[in-house]
CSV table of C-alpha atoms in Angstrom, one decimal:
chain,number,residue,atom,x,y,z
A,313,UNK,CA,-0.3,-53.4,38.8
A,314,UNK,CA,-0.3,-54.6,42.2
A,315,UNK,CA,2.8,-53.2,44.8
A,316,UNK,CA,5.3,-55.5,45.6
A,317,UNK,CA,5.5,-56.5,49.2
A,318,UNK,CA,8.3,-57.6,51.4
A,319,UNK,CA,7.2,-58.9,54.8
A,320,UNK,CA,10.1,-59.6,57.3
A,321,UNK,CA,9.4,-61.7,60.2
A,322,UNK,CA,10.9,-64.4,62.5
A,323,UNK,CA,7.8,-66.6,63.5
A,324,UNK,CA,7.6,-68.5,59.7
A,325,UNK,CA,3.6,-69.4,60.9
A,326,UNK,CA,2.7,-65.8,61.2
A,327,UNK,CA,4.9,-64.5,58.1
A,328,UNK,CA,3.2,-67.6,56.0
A,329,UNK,CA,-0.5,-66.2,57.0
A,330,UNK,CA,0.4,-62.9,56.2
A,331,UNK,CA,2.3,-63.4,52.8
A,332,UNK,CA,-1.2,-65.5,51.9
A,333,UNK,CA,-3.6,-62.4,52.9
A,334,UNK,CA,-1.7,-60.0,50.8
A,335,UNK,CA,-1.6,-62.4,47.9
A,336,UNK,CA,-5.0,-62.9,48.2
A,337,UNK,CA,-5.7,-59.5,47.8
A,338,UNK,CA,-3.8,-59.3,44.7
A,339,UNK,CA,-0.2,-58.2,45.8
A,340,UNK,CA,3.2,-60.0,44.8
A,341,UNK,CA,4.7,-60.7,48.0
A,342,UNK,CA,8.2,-62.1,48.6
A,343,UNK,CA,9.1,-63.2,52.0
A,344,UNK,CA,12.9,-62.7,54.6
A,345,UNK,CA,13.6,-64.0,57.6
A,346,UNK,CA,15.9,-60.8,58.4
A,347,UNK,CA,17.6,-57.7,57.1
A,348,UNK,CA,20.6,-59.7,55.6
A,349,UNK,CA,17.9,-61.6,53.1
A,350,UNK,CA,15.8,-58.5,53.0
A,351,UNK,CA,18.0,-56.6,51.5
A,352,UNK,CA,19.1,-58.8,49.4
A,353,UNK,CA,15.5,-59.4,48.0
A,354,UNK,CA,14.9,-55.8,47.9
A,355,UNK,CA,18.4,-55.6,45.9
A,356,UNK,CA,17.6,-58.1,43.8
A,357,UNK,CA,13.8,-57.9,43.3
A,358,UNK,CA,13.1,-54.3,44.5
A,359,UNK,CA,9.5,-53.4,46.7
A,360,UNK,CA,7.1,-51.1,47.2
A,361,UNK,CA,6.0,-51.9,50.7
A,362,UNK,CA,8.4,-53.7,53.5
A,363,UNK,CA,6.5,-54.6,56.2
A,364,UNK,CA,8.4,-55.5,59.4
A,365,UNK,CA,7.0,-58.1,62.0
A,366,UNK,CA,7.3,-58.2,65.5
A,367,UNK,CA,9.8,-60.3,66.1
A,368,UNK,CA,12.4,-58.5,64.2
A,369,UNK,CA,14.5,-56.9,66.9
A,370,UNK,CA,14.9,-53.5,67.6
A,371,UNK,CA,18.2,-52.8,66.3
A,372,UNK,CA,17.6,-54.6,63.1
A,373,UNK,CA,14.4,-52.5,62.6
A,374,UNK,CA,16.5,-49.3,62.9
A,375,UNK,CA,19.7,-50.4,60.8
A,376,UNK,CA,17.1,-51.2,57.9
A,377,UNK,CA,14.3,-48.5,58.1
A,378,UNK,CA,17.5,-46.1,57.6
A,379,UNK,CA,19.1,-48.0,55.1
A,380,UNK,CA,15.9,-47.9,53.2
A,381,UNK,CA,15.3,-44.2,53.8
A,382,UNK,CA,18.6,-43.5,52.7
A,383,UNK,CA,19.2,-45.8,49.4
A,384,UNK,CA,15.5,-46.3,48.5
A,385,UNK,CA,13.6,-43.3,49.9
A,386,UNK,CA,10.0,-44.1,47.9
A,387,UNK,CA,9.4,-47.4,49.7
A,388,UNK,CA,7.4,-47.3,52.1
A,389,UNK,CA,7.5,-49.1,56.0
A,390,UNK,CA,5.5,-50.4,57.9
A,391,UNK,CA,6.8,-51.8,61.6
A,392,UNK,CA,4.4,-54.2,63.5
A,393,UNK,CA,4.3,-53.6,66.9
A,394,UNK,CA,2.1,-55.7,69.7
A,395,UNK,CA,-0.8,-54.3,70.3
A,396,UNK,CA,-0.6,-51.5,67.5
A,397,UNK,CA,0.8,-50.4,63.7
A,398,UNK,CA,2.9,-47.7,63.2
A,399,UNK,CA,4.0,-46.5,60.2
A,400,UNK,CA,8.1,-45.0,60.0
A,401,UNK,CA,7.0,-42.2,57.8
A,402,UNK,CA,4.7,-40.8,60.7
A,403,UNK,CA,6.8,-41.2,63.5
C-alpha cells in the first residue's frame, strides 16, 4: 500500500498540481490550507508523509514540525523551501 500524503500549502494552484503528481504516482493524498486543518486531517485521517509548501510561514512550519515530532514521531516531513528541499529529519 501506497503512503498517505498530506501536502500543506497556501497557493491552492500549486497544492492542486502537486496533490495530482503524487496521486498519479499511486499515493492517497489529502490536502490543508494550514496547520489548524492539518492537524485535524492528520487527527482524523493519520499520514505517512506531510509535506509543507512554501508559503506556509515560518512559525507555522515550526509549531507543527514539533508537534509532529512530538505526538507522531514516525511521520516523516518534508519543508519546501525556494530554490531547494530540505528534509526536518536531516537538519
Amino acid at each position: 500500500m501506497m503512503p498517505n500524503v498530506l501536502l500543506i500549502g497556501t497557493l491552492p494552484k500549486l497544492l492542486q498540481q502537486r496533490k495530482k503528481a503524487f496521486e498519479a504516482s499511486g499515493y492517497r493524498v489529502c490536502t490543508a490550507r494550514d496547520i489548524d486543518d492539518a492537524l485535524a486531517l492528520i487527527d482524523a485521517q493519520g499520514c505517512d508523509l506531510v509535506v509543507i509548501g512554501i508559503g506556509v510561514q515560518e512559525d507555522e512550519r515550526t509549531q507543527l514540525t514539533a508537534t509532529l515530532k512530538t505526538q507522531r514521531p514516525n511521520v516523516k516531513i518534508i519543508c519546501l523551501y525556494l530554490g531547494s528541499i530540505h528534509n526536518v529529519e536531516a537538519a
